[in-house]
Each structure stands twice: as structure tokens, then as C-alpha cells.
């Protein structure tokens, strides 16, 4: 039978692997879109096809150029476990935008291969207690700060 300490450690490992997988998915997409495809080409290829909808073209350009950087930066932060909550919110927004776009063109778009696995990992990380994410920089920085405060007392 596992002790509570063992189950906390199990959650720490689960959070680490979920963060690494989710972070790598977004980070590597961001690396490709920023450094190989290019943000302008990303917008042209994936966002401008929606110019025939009610969305203003300027918004398609803006969103299409910004998303690769969000994926790159937020994905990297999730890998490190640094400012994890903020990074997850940013990536959740990317998933919502992608979902909206696909549904705008194809109301019965199948999300099981692209959006749902990423969303599941994102929600998993988001819902587990932060204090269980012991292999993150957020945890290490908080622990270090708490130790400095305790040393002053």
C-alpha cells in the first residue's frame, strides 16, 4: 500500500511527464513556426484562408503572427515548470482560438487527433495541486523563497 508521501511523489512524476509532453508539443511547433516556416508565412498559410469569413483580415494577420511566439515561449515555460499557470492559460487560449477557427470553416471538425490530447494534458496539469509539481522551477523557487523567509524568522 502506498503512503501519502509515495502518492505525492507519483503525482510529481505524473506532472513532470505531462508538462514535458505538452510543453514539447507546443515548444517544437513554435520552433518550427518561428524559425523554419516563419511567423508571416504561418499567418498566410493557416490564418488568411479565413479571410472569406466575418473576421477582419488584420485580426487574422495579428493572430497568425503572434501564435507561433506564444507556442514557443509558453511551451518552453511549461517544460521548465516556470510560471506554469500563466503559460497554461496562454496555451489554453491558443487551443480555443484553433478550435474556433476550425469550427468556423468546418462545424463538425474532428478534434480527437489535435486539440483533445493537448487539452487533456493541459487540464491534467492545471487541476493537480501546484505543491505536487516538485520537479518544476516554480516549486523550487517557492521552496527557496520559503526557506529564506524561515531563516529570517
Coordinates of N, CA and C in Angstrom, one line a residue:
X1 N 0.8 -1.2 0.0 CA 0.0 0.0 0.0 C 0.9 1.2 0.0
X2 N 0.6 2.2 -0.9 CA 1.3 3.4 -1.0 C 1.0 4.4 0.2
X3 N 2.1 5.0 0.7 CA 1.9 6.0 1.7 C 1.5 7.3 1.0
X4 N 0.9 8.3 1.8 CA 0.6 9.6 1.1 C 1.8 10.3 0.5
X5 N 3.0 10.1 1.1 CA 4.2 10.6 0.6 C 4.5 10.0 -0.8
X6 N 4.3 8.7 -0.9 CA 4.5 8.0 -2.2 C 3.6 8.5 -3.3
X7 N 2.3 8.7 -2.9 CA 1.3 9.1 -3.9 C 1.6 10.6 -4.3
X8 N 2.1 11.4 -3.4 CA 2.5 12.8 -3.8 C 3.7 12.7 -4.8
X9 N 4.6 11.8 -4.5 CA 5.8 11.6 -5.4 C 5.3 11.1 -6.8
X10 N 4.3 10.2 -6.8 CA 3.7 9.7 -8.0 C 3.1 10.9 -8.8
X11 N 2.4 11.7 -8.1 CA 1.8 12.9 -8.8 C 2.9 13.8 -9.3
X12 N 4.0 14.0 -8.6 CA 5.1 14.8 -9.1 C 5.6 14.3 -10.4
X13 N 5.8 13.0 -10.5 CA 6.3 12.4 -11.7 C 5.3 12.5 -12.8
X14 N 4.0 12.3 -12.5 CA 2.9 12.4 -13.5 C 2.9 13.9 -14.0
X15 N 3.0 14.8 -13.1 CA 3.0 16.2 -13.6 C 4.3 16.5 -14.4
X16 N 5.4 16.0 -14.0 CA 6.6 16.2 -14.8 C 6.4 15.7 -16.3
X17 N 6.0 14.5 -16.4 CA 5.8 13.9 -17.7 C 4.8 14.6 -18.5
X18 N 3.7 14.9 -17.9 CA 2.6 15.7 -18.6 C 3.1 17.0 -19.1
X19 N 3.9 17.7 -18.2 CA 4.4 19.0 -18.6 C 5.4 18.9 -19.7
X20 N 6.3 17.9 -19.6 CA 7.3 17.7 -20.7 C 6.6 17.4 -22.0
X21 N 5.7 16.5 -22.0 CA 5.0 16.2 -23.3 C 4.2 17.4 -23.9
X22 N 3.4 18.0 -23.0 CA 2.6 19.1 -23.5 C 3.6 20.3 -23.9
X23 N 4.5 20.6 -23.1 CA 5.5 21.6 -23.4 C 6.2 21.4 -24.7
X24 N 6.7 20.2 -24.9 CA 7.4 19.8 -26.1 C 6.5 19.9 -27.4
X25 N 5.3 19.5 -27.2 CA 4.4 19.6 -28.4 C 4.3 21.1 -28.8
X26 N 4.0 22.0 -27.9 CA 3.9 23.4 -28.2 C 5.2 24.0 -28.6
X27 N 6.2 23.7 -27.8 CA 7.5 24.4 -28.0 C 8.1 24.0 -29.4
X28 N 8.0 22.8 -29.7 CA 8.5 22.3 -31.0 C 7.7 22.9 -32.2
X29 N 6.4 23.0 -32.0 CA 5.6 23.7 -33.0 C 6.0 25.1 -33.1
X30 N 6.2 25.8 -32.0 CA 6.7 27.2 -32.0 C 8.1 27.3 -32.7
X31 N 9.0 26.4 -32.4 CA 10.3 26.4 -33.1 C 10.1 26.4 -34.6
X32 N 9.3 25.4 -35.0 CA 9.1 25.3 -36.5 C 8.5 26.5 -37.1
X33 N 7.4 27.0 -36.4 CA 6.7 28.2 -37.0 C 7.5 29.5 -36.9
X34 N 8.3 29.6 -35.9 CA 9.1 30.9 -35.8 C 10.3 30.8 -36.6
X35 N 11.1 29.7 -36.6 CA 12.4 29.7 -37.2 C 12.5 29.0 -38.5
X36 N 11.5 28.1 -38.9 CA 11.5 27.5 -40.2 C 10.5 28.0 -41.1
X37 N 9.2 27.9 -40.8 CA 8.1 28.4 -41.6 C 8.1 29.9 -41.6
X38 N 8.3 30.5 -40.4 CA 8.3 32.0 -40.3 C 6.9 32.4 -39.9
X39 N 6.8 33.4 -39.0 CA 5.5 33.8 -38.5 C 4.6 34.4 -39.6
X40 N 5.2 35.1 -40.5 CA 4.3 35.7 -41.6 C 3.8 34.6 -42.5
X41 N 4.6 33.6 -42.8 CA 4.1 32.5 -43.6 C 3.1 31.7 -42.9
X42 N 3.3 31.5 -41.6 CA 2.3 30.8 -40.7 C 1.0 31.5 -40.8
X43 N 1.0 32.9 -40.7 CA -0.3 33.6 -40.8 C -0.9 33.5 -42.2
X44 N -0.1 33.6 -43.2 CA -0.5 33.5 -44.6 C -1.1 32.1 -44.9
X45 N -0.4 31.1 -44.4 CA -0.8 29.7 -44.7 C -2.0 29.2 -43.9
X46 N -2.1 29.5 -42.6 CA -3.1 29.0 -41.7 C -4.2 29.9 -41.3
X47 N -4.0 31.2 -41.4 CA -5.0 32.1 -41.0 C -5.7 32.9 -42.1
X48 N -4.9 33.3 -43.1 CA -5.6 34.0 -44.2 C -6.6 33.2 -45.0
X49 N -6.6 31.9 -45.0 CA -7.8 31.2 -45.6 C -9.1 31.5 -44.9
X50 N -9.1 32.2 -43.8 CA -10.3 32.6 -43.1 C -10.7 34.0 -43.5
X51 N -10.1 34.6 -44.5 CA -10.4 35.9 -44.9 C -11.8 36.0 -45.5
X52 N -12.3 34.9 -45.9 CA -13.7 34.9 -46.5 C -14.8 34.8 -45.4
X53 N -14.4 34.9 -44.2 CA -15.4 34.8 -43.1 C -15.6 36.3 -42.6
X54 N -16.3 36.4 -41.5 CA -16.6 37.7 -40.9 C -15.4 38.3 -40.2
X55 N -14.3 37.5 -40.0 CA -13.2 38.0 -39.3 C -12.4 39.1 -40.1
X56 N -12.0 40.2 -39.5 CA -11.2 41.2 -40.2 C -9.8 40.6 -40.5
X57 N -9.4 40.9 -41.7 CA -8.1 40.4 -42.2 C -6.9 40.8 -41.2
X58 N -7.0 42.0 -40.7 CA -5.9 42.5 -39.8 C -5.8 41.5 -38.6
X59 N -7.0 41.1 -38.1 CA -7.0 40.2 -36.9 C -6.4 38.8 -37.3
X60 N -6.6 38.4 -38.5 CA -6.0 37.1 -38.9 C -4.5 37.2 -39.0
X61 N -4.0 38.3 -39.6 CA -2.6 38.5 -39.6 C -2.0 38.6 -38.2
X62 N -2.7 39.4 -37.3 CA -2.1 39.6 -35.9 C -2.1 38.3 -35.2
X63 N -3.2 37.5 -35.2 CA -3.3 36.3 -34.5 C -2.3 35.3 -35.1
X64 N -2.3 35.2 -36.4 CA -1.4 34.2 -37.1 C 0.1 34.5 -36.9
X65 N 0.5 35.7 -36.6 CA 1.9 36.0 -36.4 C 2.2 35.8 -34.9
X66 N 1.3 36.1 -34.0 CA 1.5 36.0 -32.6 C 1.6 34.6 -32.1
X67 N 0.7 33.8 -32.5 CA 0.5 32.4 -32.0 C 1.8 31.6 -32.0
X68 N 2.6 31.6 -33.1 CA 3.9 30.9 -33.0 C 4.8 31.3 -31.8
X69 N 4.8 32.6 -31.5 CA 5.6 33.0 -30.4 C 5.0 32.6 -29.1
X70 N 3.7 32.6 -29.0 CA 3.0 32.1 -27.8 C 3.4 30.6 -27.5
X71 N 3.3 29.8 -28.6 CA 3.6 28.4 -28.5 C 5.0 28.2 -28.1
X72 N 5.9 28.9 -28.7 CA 7.3 28.8 -28.4 C 7.6 29.1 -26.9
X73 N 7.2 30.3 -26.5 CA 7.5 30.8 -25.2 C 6.8 30.0 -24.1
X74 N 5.4 29.9 -24.2 CA 4.6 29.2 -23.2 C 5.0 27.7 -23.2
X75 N 5.3 27.1 -24.3 CA 5.7 25.7 -24.4 C 7.0 25.5 -23.6
X76 N 8.0 26.4 -23.8 CA 9.2 26.4 -23.0 C 9.0 26.5 -21.6
X77 N 8.1 27.5 -21.2 CA 7.9 27.7 -19.8 C 7.2 26.4 -19.1
X78 N 6.3 25.8 -19.9 CA 5.7 24.6 -19.3 C 6.8 23.5 -19.1
X79 N 7.7 23.3 -20.1 CA 8.7 22.3 -20.0 C 9.5 22.6 -18.7
X80 N 9.9 23.8 -18.4 CA 10.7 24.2 -17.2 C 9.8 24.2 -16.0
X81 N 8.5 24.3 -16.1 CA 7.7 24.4 -14.9 C 7.8 25.8 -14.3
X82 N 8.0 26.8 -15.1 CA 8.2 28.2 -14.7 C 7.0 29.0 -15.2
X83 N 6.4 29.7 -14.2 CA 5.2 30.5 -14.5 C 4.2 29.6 -15.2
X84 N 4.0 28.4 -14.7 CA 3.2 27.3 -15.3 C 1.8 27.8 -15.5
X85 N 1.2 28.4 -14.5 CA -0.2 28.7 -14.6 C -0.4 29.7 -15.8
X86 N 0.4 30.7 -15.9 CA 0.3 31.7 -16.9 C 0.5 31.1 -18.3
X87 N 1.5 30.2 -18.4 CA 1.8 29.5 -19.6 C 0.6 28.6 -20.1
X88 N 0.0 27.9 -19.1 CA -1.1 27.1 -19.4 C -2.3 27.9 -19.9
X89 N -2.5 29.1 -19.3 CA -3.6 29.9 -19.7 C -3.4 30.4 -21.2
X90 N -2.1 30.8 -21.5 CA -1.8 31.2 -22.9 C -2.0 30.0 -23.8
X91 N -1.6 28.8 -23.5 CA -1.8 27.7 -24.4 C -3.3 27.3 -24.5
X92 N -4.0 27.4 -23.4 CA -5.4 27.2 -23.5 C -6.1 28.2 -24.4
X93 N -5.7 29.4 -24.4 CA -6.2 30.4 -25.4 C -5.9 30.0 -26.8
X94 N -4.7 29.5 -27.0 CA -4.3 29.0 -28.4 C -5.2 27.9 -28.8
X95 N -5.5 27.0 -27.9 CA -6.4 25.9 -28.2 C -7.8 26.3 -28.5
X96 N -8.3 27.3 -27.8 CA -9.6 27.9 -28.0 C -9.7 28.6 -29.4
X97 N -8.6 29.3 -29.7 CA -8.6 30.0 -31.0 C -8.6 29.0 -32.1
X98 N -7.8 28.0 -32.0 CA -7.7 26.9 -33.0 C -9.0 26.2 -33.2
X99 N -9.7 25.9 -32.1 CA -11.0 25.3 -32.1 C -12.0 26.2 -32.8
X100 N -12.0 27.4 -32.4 CA -12.9 28.4 -33.1 C -12.7 28.4 -34.6
X101 N -11.5 28.6 -35.0 CA -11.1 28.6 -36.4 C -11.6 27.4 -37.2
X102 N -11.3 26.2 -36.6 CA -11.7 25.0 -37.4 C -13.2 24.9 -37.4
X103 N -13.9 25.2 -36.4 CA -15.3 25.1 -36.4 C -16.0 26.2 -37.3
X104 N -15.3 27.3 -37.5 CA -15.8 28.3 -38.4 C -15.9 27.8 -39.8
X105 N -14.9 27.1 -40.2 CA -14.8 26.5 -41.5 C -15.5 25.2 -41.7
X106 N -15.4 24.4 -40.6 CA -16.0 23.0 -40.7 C -16.7 22.7 -39.4
X107 N -18.0 23.0 -39.2 CA -18.7 22.9 -38.0 C -18.6 21.5 -37.3
X108 N -18.3 20.5 -38.0 CA -18.2 19.1 -37.4 C -16.8 18.6 -37.5
X109 N -15.8 19.6 -37.4 CA -14.4 19.2 -37.4 C -14.1 18.2 -36.3
X110 N -13.3 17.2 -36.6 CA -12.9 16.2 -35.6 C -11.7 16.6 -34.8
X111 N -11.8 16.8 -33.5 CA -10.7 17.3 -32.7 C -9.9 16.2 -32.0
X112 N -10.3 15.0 -32.2 CA -9.7 13.9 -31.4 C -8.2 13.7 -31.6
X113 N -7.6 14.2 -32.8 CA -6.2 13.9 -33.0 C -5.4 15.2 -32.7
X114 N -6.0 16.3 -32.6 CA -5.2 17.5 -32.5 C -5.5 18.3 -31.1
X115 N -6.7 18.7 -30.9 CA -7.0 19.5 -29.8 C -7.2 18.7 -28.5
X116 N -7.9 17.7 -28.6 CA -8.3 17.0 -27.4 C -7.1 16.4 -26.6
X117 N -6.1 15.8 -27.2 CA -5.0 15.3 -26.4 C -4.2 16.4 -25.7
X118 N -4.1 17.6 -26.4 CA -3.4 18.7 -25.8 C -4.2 19.3 -24.7
X119 N -5.5 19.4 -24.9 CA -6.4 19.9 -23.9 C -6.4 19.0 -22.6
X120 N -6.4 17.7 -22.8 CA -6.4 16.8 -21.7 C -5.2 17.0 -20.9
X121 N -4.0 17.0 -21.5 CA -2.8 17.2 -20.8 C -2.8 18.6 -20.0
X122 N -3.3 19.6 -20.7 CA -3.3 21.0 -20.1 C -4.2 20.9 -18.9
X123 N -5.4 20.3 -19.0 CA -6.3 20.3 -17.8 C -5.7 19.4 -16.7
X124 N -5.1 18.4 -17.0 CA -4.5 17.5 -16.0 C -3.5 18.3 -15.2
X125 N -2.6 19.0 -15.9 CA -1.6 19.8 -15.2 C -2.2 20.9 -14.4
X126 N -3.2 21.5 -15.0 CA -3.9 22.7 -14.3 C -4.6 22.2 -13.0
X127 N -5.2 21.0 -13.0 CA -6.0 20.6 -11.9 C -5.3 20.0 -10.8
X128 N -4.1 19.5 -11.0 CA -3.4 18.9 -9.9 C -2.8 20.0 -9.0
X129 N -2.6 19.7 -7.7 CA -2.1 20.8 -6.8 C -0.7 21.2 -7.2
X130 N -0.5 22.5 -7.2 CA 0.9 23.1 -7.5 C 2.0 22.5 -6.7
X131 N 1.6 22.3 -5.4 CA 2.7 21.8 -4.5 C 3.1 20.4 -4.8
X132 N 2.4 19.6 -5.6 CA 2.8 18.3 -6.0 C 3.8 18.3 -7.2
X133 N 3.9 19.5 -7.9 CA 4.8 19.6 -9.0 C 6.2 19.9 -8.6
X134 N 6.8 18.9 -7.9 CA 8.1 19.1 -7.2 C 9.3 19.2 -8.2
X135 N 9.1 18.8 -9.4 CA 10.2 18.9 -10.4 C 10.0 20.1 -11.3
X136 N 9.5 21.2 -10.8 CA 9.3 22.4 -11.6 C 10.1 23.5 -11.0
X137 N 10.5 24.5 -11.8 CA 11.2 25.6 -11.3 C 10.3 26.5 -10.4
X138 N 9.0 26.5 -10.7 CA 8.0 27.2 -9.8 C 8.1 26.7 -8.4
X139 N 8.1 25.3 -8.2 CA 8.2 24.7 -6.9 C 9.6 25.0 -6.2
X140 N 10.6 24.9 -7.0 CA 12.0 25.1 -6.4 C 12.1 26.6 -6.0
X141 N 11.6 27.5 -6.8 CA 11.8 28.9 -6.4 C 10.9 29.2 -5.2
X142 N 9.7 28.7 -5.1 CA 8.9 28.9 -3.9 C 9.5 28.3 -2.7
X143 N 10.0 27.1 -2.8 CA 10.7 26.5 -1.7 C 11.9 27.3 -1.2
X144 N 12.7 27.8 -2.2 CA 13.8 28.6 -1.8 C 13.4 29.9 -1.1
X145 N 12.4 30.5 -1.6 CA 11.9 31.7 -1.0 C 11.4 31.5 0.4
X146 N 10.6 30.4 0.6 CA 10.1 30.0 1.9 C 11.3 29.7 2.9
X147 N 12.3 29.1 2.4 CA 13.5 28.8 3.3 C 14.2 30.1 3.7
X148 N 14.3 31.1 2.8 CA 14.9 32.4 3.1 C 14.0 33.1 4.2
X149 N 12.7 33.0 4.0 CA 11.8 33.7 5.0 C 11.9 33.0 6.3
X150 N 12.0 31.7 6.3 CA 12.1 30.9 7.6 C 13.4 31.2 8.3
X151 N 14.5 31.4 7.5 CA 15.8 31.7 8.1 C 15.8 33.1 8.7
X152 N 15.0 34.0 8.2 CA 15.0 35.4 8.8 C 14.2 35.4 10.1
X153 N 13.3 34.5 10.3 CA 12.5 34.4 11.5 C 13.3 33.8 12.6

